[in-house]
């Protein structure tokens, strides 16, 4: 039986569990949260929707009881707090790193062979925390950001061209945030290079909007997005569970790829039953390499903050 656990029953985690259920990606989906009754309630609500939407995936909830997650094939970690007024970046990293560390320890205790997908923010450094805590191979611990970022990019391009977003394929690299590296050279519309269809000034504006896509939603709603992030995490789970071997931009620890060592960055990978089956190395030009180096420097700086906090 295919079993997937989602840790964190907030908006992102609940959306991920809901998508996993109605698309029947897993036979059993376990939703875990630290708040009493939240995971149980949302899991029950999703299960009661099954007769309406016609799916058989069973959802169950648990308040901080990880024994119910035992033998999960994939675990999605969405736990963490949003940055609050007066909270420094270092405070946020310290708080969420502690949460992700505790969650990861419980995950590997009951599901030592699980593949872990991290959604918690700051994404790149939380993937780092989960990886070093789990002691799993780098191919089995990854961060979800690139799929979300490319989805925003593709959605904006679809608006600009007034076409179906299904026709647009794209790759982004680097860290999650304003130093991400969109790659217009690798963006196509039904096989046609996007640069032949969208003027440079408009394409540049779309890229800038993509970089700050999360912030745009926070300004509109007063909170972070959840439909797209939750769905993006579910898409990664599907590629793993069904061994689809799809190509996605995923955050992974680089070990020499792109000339980068010991840094967690988004790069295109093949995602299958063993997790990251292969890291794809694109032949970047000088400008793209320079942008990736800027992103690497930013992520490494945040990783260093975590290292210093851990040393304390």
Tab-separated table of C-alpha atoms in Angstrom:
chain	number	residue	atom	x	y	z
A	1	UNK	CA	0.000	0.000	0.000
A	2	UNK	CA	1.301	3.440	-0.913
A	3	UNK	CA	1.505	5.727	2.095
A	4	UNK	CA	2.356	9.429	2.184
A	5	UNK	CA	2.657	11.639	5.251
A	6	UNK	CA	2.208	15.410	5.250
A	7	UNK	CA	3.572	17.117	8.365
A	8	UNK	CA	1.857	20.415	9.055
A	9	UNK	CA	-1.899	20.732	8.579
A	10	UNK	CA	-1.898	24.434	7.790
A	11	UNK	CA	-3.023	25.810	4.444
A	12	UNK	CA	-0.120	24.365	2.434
A	13	UNK	CA	-0.099	20.963	4.111
A	14	UNK	CA	-3.866	20.540	3.943
A	15	UNK	CA	-3.892	21.551	0.268
A	16	UNK	CA	-1.143	19.028	-0.464
A	17	UNK	CA	-3.073	16.264	1.337
A	18	UNK	CA	-6.253	17.191	-0.521
A	19	UNK	CA	-4.546	17.047	-3.939
A	20	UNK	CA	-2.901	13.730	-3.063
A	21	UNK	CA	-6.310	12.327	-2.126
A	22	UNK	CA	-8.520	13.493	-4.979
A	23	UNK	CA	-5.899	12.549	-7.544
A	24	UNK	CA	-5.489	9.177	-5.812
A	25	UNK	CA	-1.725	9.556	-5.735
A	26	UNK	CA	-1.469	7.479	-2.552
A	27	UNK	CA	-3.757	4.918	-0.974
A	28	UNK	CA	-3.259	6.347	2.513
A	29	UNK	CA	-2.419	9.950	3.398
A	30	UNK	CA	-1.512	10.818	6.983
A	31	UNK	CA	-1.802	14.443	8.072
A	32	UNK	CA	0.151	15.414	11.208
A	33	UNK	CA	0.049	18.638	13.215
A	34	UNK	CA	1.080	19.800	16.660
A	35	UNK	CA	-2.234	21.581	17.281
A	36	UNK	CA	-4.851	19.360	18.899
A	37	UNK	CA	-7.555	18.159	16.518
A	38	UNK	CA	-6.502	20.210	13.461
A	39	UNK	CA	-4.998	17.319	11.481
A	40	UNK	CA	-7.800	14.949	12.472
A	41	UNK	CA	-10.444	17.473	11.463
A	42	UNK	CA	-8.969	18.352	8.094
A	43	UNK	CA	-8.245	14.705	7.276
A	44	UNK	CA	-11.844	13.823	8.131
A	45	UNK	CA	-13.145	16.678	5.990
A	46	UNK	CA	-11.078	15.487	3.012
A	47	UNK	CA	-12.288	11.903	3.509
A	48	UNK	CA	-15.927	13.033	3.683
A	49	UNK	CA	-15.416	14.707	0.308
A	50	UNK	CA	-14.430	11.373	-1.279
A	51	UNK	CA	-18.010	10.295	-2.151
A	52	UNK	CA	-18.536	13.678	-3.861
A	53	UNK	CA	-15.287	13.787	-5.855
A	54	UNK	CA	-15.157	10.021	-6.375
A	55	UNK	CA	-11.803	8.936	-4.966
A	56	UNK	CA	-10.688	6.077	-2.735
A	57	UNK	CA	-7.567	7.524	-1.077
A	58	UNK	CA	-8.023	7.431	2.682
A	59	UNK	CA	-6.921	10.409	4.784
A	60	UNK	CA	-6.246	10.156	8.521
A	61	UNK	CA	-5.060	12.760	11.001
A	62	UNK	CA	-2.773	12.719	14.007
A	63	UNK	CA	-1.889	15.217	16.704
A	64	UNK	CA	1.866	14.812	17.022
A	65	UNK	CA	1.683	10.989	17.052
A	66	UNK	CA	4.268	9.929	14.495
A	67	UNK	CA	3.658	6.232	15.039
A	68	UNK	CA	0.708	6.627	12.647
A	69	UNK	CA	3.181	7.719	9.942
A	70	UNK	CA	5.186	4.475	10.120
A	71	UNK	CA	6.434	3.050	6.842
A	72	UNK	CA	5.573	6.099	4.757
A	73	UNK	CA	7.009	6.070	1.235
A	74	UNK	CA	7.227	9.863	1.030
A	75	UNK	CA	7.009	12.542	3.726
A	76	UNK	CA	6.254	16.184	2.948
A	77	UNK	CA	7.357	18.665	5.637
A	78	UNK	CA	5.447	21.955	5.641
A	79	UNK	CA	5.900	22.782	9.347
A	80	UNK	CA	7.201	26.157	10.416
A	81	UNK	CA	6.197	29.641	11.464
A	82	UNK	CA	5.829	32.684	9.208
A	83	UNK	CA	8.059	35.654	9.914
A	84	UNK	CA	6.372	37.947	12.455
A	85	UNK	CA	6.812	41.686	13.049
A	86	UNK	CA	10.048	42.327	14.936
A	87	UNK	CA	11.450	38.904	14.084
A	88	UNK	CA	14.883	38.955	12.446
A	89	UNK	CA	15.890	36.584	9.680
A	90	UNK	CA	18.151	34.792	12.156
A	91	UNK	CA	15.232	34.395	14.582
A	92	UNK	CA	13.124	32.855	11.828
A	93	UNK	CA	15.905	30.479	10.804
A	94	UNK	CA	16.531	29.403	14.399
A	95	UNK	CA	12.835	28.816	15.116
A	96	UNK	CA	12.022	26.917	11.941
A	97	UNK	CA	15.269	24.952	11.953
A	98	UNK	CA	14.348	23.658	15.405
A	99	UNK	CA	10.908	22.641	14.153
A	100	UNK	CA	12.247	20.951	11.000
A	101	UNK	CA	14.953	19.160	13.000
A	102	UNK	CA	12.412	17.732	15.457
A	103	UNK	CA	10.011	16.724	12.666
A	104	UNK	CA	12.772	15.054	10.660
A	105	UNK	CA	13.959	13.057	13.672
A	106	UNK	CA	10.428	11.713	14.172
A	107	UNK	CA	10.002	11.015	10.467
A	108	UNK	CA	13.141	8.895	10.115
A	109	UNK	CA	12.403	7.117	13.409
A	110	UNK	CA	9.218	5.624	11.959
A	111	UNK	CA	9.960	5.731	8.219
A	112	UNK	CA	13.732	5.268	7.776
A	113	UNK	CA	13.367	4.578	4.050
A	114	UNK	CA	11.092	7.507	3.241
A	115	UNK	CA	11.906	10.182	0.685
A	116	UNK	CA	11.597	13.634	2.277
A	117	UNK	CA	10.268	16.735	0.519
A	118	UNK	CA	10.767	20.018	2.384
A	119	UNK	CA	8.397	22.945	1.853
A	120	UNK	CA	9.177	24.889	5.054
A	121	UNK	CA	10.831	28.297	4.751
A	122	UNK	CA	13.493	29.560	4.341
A	123	UNK	CA	13.328	26.693	1.831
A	124	UNK	CA	16.962	26.128	0.882
A	125	UNK	CA	18.320	26.210	4.433
A	126	UNK	CA	15.442	24.094	5.792
A	127	UNK	CA	16.314	21.466	3.174
A	128	UNK	CA	19.874	21.651	4.516
A	129	UNK	CA	18.580	21.130	8.075
A	130	UNK	CA	16.427	18.140	7.102
A	131	UNK	CA	19.271	16.552	5.155
A	132	UNK	CA	21.890	16.756	7.914
A	133	UNK	CA	19.364	15.633	10.535
A	134	UNK	CA	18.079	12.651	8.564
A	135	UNK	CA	21.548	11.458	7.482
A	136	UNK	CA	19.869	10.149	4.331
A	137	UNK	CA	21.519	10.296	0.885
A	138	UNK	CA	21.139	13.683	-0.779
A	139	UNK	CA	18.952	12.077	-3.455
A	140	UNK	CA	16.286	11.322	-0.822
A	141	UNK	CA	15.988	14.772	0.781
A	142	UNK	CA	14.901	17.643	-1.431
A	143	UNK	CA	13.169	20.998	-1.346
A	144	UNK	CA	10.089	22.115	-3.266
A	145	UNK	CA	10.443	25.578	-4.776
A	146	UNK	CA	11.299	25.327	-8.456
A	147	UNK	CA	7.969	23.794	-9.465
A	148	UNK	CA	6.117	26.623	-7.714
A	149	UNK	CA	8.354	29.304	-9.218
A	150	UNK	CA	8.109	27.877	-12.741
A	151	UNK	CA	4.325	27.597	-12.356
A	152	UNK	CA	4.102	31.301	-11.583
A	153	UNK	CA	6.418	32.098	-14.493
A	154	UNK	CA	4.364	29.926	-16.875
A	155	UNK	CA	1.077	31.411	-15.635
A	156	UNK	CA	2.312	34.957	-16.267
A	157	UNK	CA	3.544	33.977	-19.742
A	158	UNK	CA	0.188	32.360	-20.522
A	159	UNK	CA	-1.532	35.634	-19.594
A	160	UNK	CA	0.837	37.628	-21.777
A	161	UNK	CA	0.379	35.335	-24.789
A	162	UNK	CA	-3.315	34.596	-24.131
A	163	UNK	CA	-2.741	30.858	-24.506
A	164	UNK	CA	-3.064	27.702	-22.409
A	165	UNK	CA	-0.413	27.397	-19.713
A	166	UNK	CA	-0.169	23.714	-20.704
A	167	UNK	CA	1.798	24.766	-23.789
A	168	UNK	CA	4.575	26.429	-21.795
A	169	UNK	CA	7.648	24.580	-20.507
A	170	UNK	CA	10.227	26.320	-18.382
A	171	UNK	CA	13.168	25.800	-16.025
A	172	UNK	CA	14.386	28.022	-13.199
A	173	UNK	CA	17.464	27.497	-11.064
A	174	UNK	CA	19.058	28.805	-7.900
A	175	UNK	CA	17.613	29.708	-4.535
A	176	UNK	CA	13.967	30.269	-3.710
A	177	UNK	CA	13.383	34.005	-3.654
A	178	UNK	CA	14.528	37.109	-5.445
A	179	UNK	CA	17.876	35.539	-6.419
A	180	UNK	CA	16.222	32.713	-8.364
A	181	UNK	CA	17.531	32.305	-11.908
A	182	UNK	CA	14.816	32.121	-14.599
A	183	UNK	CA	16.176	30.817	-17.889
A	184	UNK	CA	14.395	32.326	-20.921
A	185	UNK	CA	16.783	30.378	-23.170
A	186	UNK	CA	15.218	27.171	-21.842
A	187	UNK	CA	11.615	28.445	-21.931
A	188	UNK	CA	9.454	27.238	-24.815
A	189	UNK	CA	5.884	27.545	-26.032
A	190	UNK	CA	4.907	24.305	-27.781
A	191	UNK	CA	8.572	23.949	-28.689
A	192	UNK	CA	8.958	27.566	-29.857
A	193	UNK	CA	11.556	29.635	-27.937
A	194	UNK	CA	9.696	32.184	-25.822
A	195	UNK	CA	12.114	34.887	-26.973
A	196	UNK	CA	10.533	34.653	-30.431
A	197	UNK	CA	7.059	35.352	-29.042
A	198	UNK	CA	7.539	37.845	-26.196
A	199	UNK	CA	9.428	41.140	-26.454
A	200	UNK	CA	12.487	41.407	-24.199
A	201	UNK	CA	11.097	44.225	-22.054
A	202	UNK	CA	7.884	42.293	-21.377
A	203	UNK	CA	9.793	39.082	-20.716
A	204	UNK	CA	12.083	40.895	-18.269
A	205	UNK	CA	9.034	42.276	-16.462
A	206	UNK	CA	7.512	38.796	-16.212
A	207	UNK	CA	10.781	37.437	-14.798
A	208	UNK	CA	10.862	40.199	-12.165
A	209	UNK	CA	7.251	39.507	-11.220
A	210	UNK	CA	8.098	35.807	-10.880
A	211	UNK	CA	11.008	36.544	-8.539
A	212	UNK	CA	8.697	38.407	-6.186
A	213	UNK	CA	5.645	36.221	-6.812
A	214	UNK	CA	5.344	35.139	-3.200
A	215	UNK	CA	5.557	38.708	-1.931
A	216	UNK	CA	2.835	39.818	-4.325
A	217	UNK	CA	0.434	37.313	-2.772
A	218	UNK	CA	1.388	38.277	0.787
A	219	UNK	CA	0.562	41.912	-0.025
A	220	UNK	CA	-2.822	40.898	-1.457
A	221	UNK	CA	-3.859	38.400	1.229
A	222	UNK	CA	-1.743	39.240	4.255
A	223	UNK	CA	-0.401	35.683	4.284
A	224	UNK	CA	1.592	33.291	2.127
A	225	UNK	CA	0.177	31.321	-0.799
A	226	UNK	CA	-1.082	27.771	-0.320
A	227	UNK	CA	-2.959	26.399	-3.335
A	228	UNK	CA	0.025	26.492	-5.701
A	229	UNK	CA	2.690	25.425	-3.128
A	230	UNK	CA	0.555	22.538	-1.871
A	231	UNK	CA	-0.192	21.377	-5.409
A	232	UNK	CA	3.484	21.646	-6.381
A	233	UNK	CA	4.534	19.409	-3.481
A	234	UNK	CA	1.851	16.887	-4.465
A	235	UNK	CA	3.170	16.846	-8.036
A	236	UNK	CA	6.616	15.896	-6.736
A	237	UNK	CA	5.089	13.109	-4.637
A	238	UNK	CA	3.233	11.801	-7.684
A	239	UNK	CA	6.394	11.637	-9.800
A	240	UNK	CA	8.119	9.639	-7.045
A	241	UNK	CA	5.275	7.299	-6.079
A	242	UNK	CA	4.344	6.508	-9.697
A	243	UNK	CA	7.977	6.481	-10.880
A	244	UNK	CA	7.084	8.956	-13.612
A	245	UNK	CA	10.696	10.148	-13.955
A	246	UNK	CA	9.563	13.678	-14.702
A	247	UNK	CA	12.041	16.543	-15.047
A	248	UNK	CA	11.515	19.212	-12.401
A	249	UNK	CA	13.610	21.982	-10.842
A	250	UNK	CA	14.236	20.762	-7.286
A	251	UNK	CA	16.404	21.965	-4.388
A	252	UNK	CA	19.224	19.486	-3.710
A	253	UNK	CA	22.690	19.561	-2.193
A	254	UNK	CA	25.115	20.029	-5.062
A	255	UNK	CA	28.274	17.932	-5.042
A	256	UNK	CA	30.260	19.407	-7.916
A	257	UNK	CA	27.442	19.934	-10.398
A	258	UNK	CA	27.692	23.360	-12.047
A	259	UNK	CA	31.070	23.709	-10.318
A	260	UNK	CA	29.326	24.095	-6.926
A	261	UNK	CA	29.949	22.048	-3.790
A	262	UNK	CA	28.062	21.775	-0.498
A	263	UNK	CA	25.259	24.212	-1.312
A	264	UNK	CA	21.522	23.588	-1.586
A	265	UNK	CA	20.180	25.027	-4.830
A	266	UNK	CA	17.357	24.433	-7.259
A	267	UNK	CA	18.472	22.565	-10.384
A	268	UNK	CA	16.676	20.379	-12.953
A	269	UNK	CA	16.506	16.732	-11.916
A	270	UNK	CA	14.795	13.492	-12.915
A	271	UNK	CA	12.375	12.539	-10.145
A	272	UNK	CA	11.438	8.869	-9.767
A	273	UNK	CA	10.905	6.017	-7.310
A	274	UNK	CA	14.361	6.427	-5.749
A	275	UNK	CA	13.958	10.164	-5.303
A	276	UNK	CA	16.360	12.209	-7.386
A	277	UNK	CA	17.474	9.770	-10.049
A	278	UNK	CA	19.759	12.214	-11.860
A	279	UNK	CA	20.868	15.834	-11.670
A	280	UNK	CA	20.735	17.405	-15.128
A	281	UNK	CA	23.591	19.786	-15.908
A	282	UNK	CA	22.637	22.455	-18.418
A	283	UNK	CA	25.258	24.188	-20.535
A	284	UNK	CA	24.837	27.642	-19.004
A	285	UNK	CA	26.233	30.730	-20.712
A	286	UNK	CA	28.350	33.314	-18.899
A	287	UNK	CA	25.392	35.494	-17.880
A	288	UNK	CA	23.436	32.546	-16.498
A	289	UNK	CA	26.487	31.280	-14.594
A	290	UNK	CA	26.972	34.713	-13.045
A	291	UNK	CA	23.337	34.833	-11.876
A	292	UNK	CA	23.632	31.324	-10.432
A	293	UNK	CA	26.770	32.362	-8.558
A	294	UNK	CA	24.909	35.309	-7.009
A	295	UNK	CA	22.156	32.944	-5.914
A	296	UNK	CA	24.706	30.475	-4.526
A	297	UNK	CA	26.312	33.228	-2.474
A	298	UNK	CA	22.978	34.244	-0.999
A	299	UNK	CA	22.003	30.679	-0.060
A	300	UNK	CA	25.446	29.949	1.376
A	301	UNK	CA	25.173	33.043	3.537
A	302	UNK	CA	21.919	31.766	5.035
A	303	UNK	CA	23.417	28.286	5.478
A	304	UNK	CA	26.258	29.905	7.435
A	305	UNK	CA	23.702	31.495	9.761
A	306	UNK	CA	22.315	28.035	10.528
A	307	UNK	CA	25.830	26.670	11.090
A	308	UNK	CA	26.552	29.425	13.628
A	309	UNK	CA	23.263	28.858	15.414
A	310	UNK	CA	23.948	25.112	15.545
A	311	UNK	CA	27.419	25.751	16.944
A	312	UNK	CA	25.861	27.632	19.858
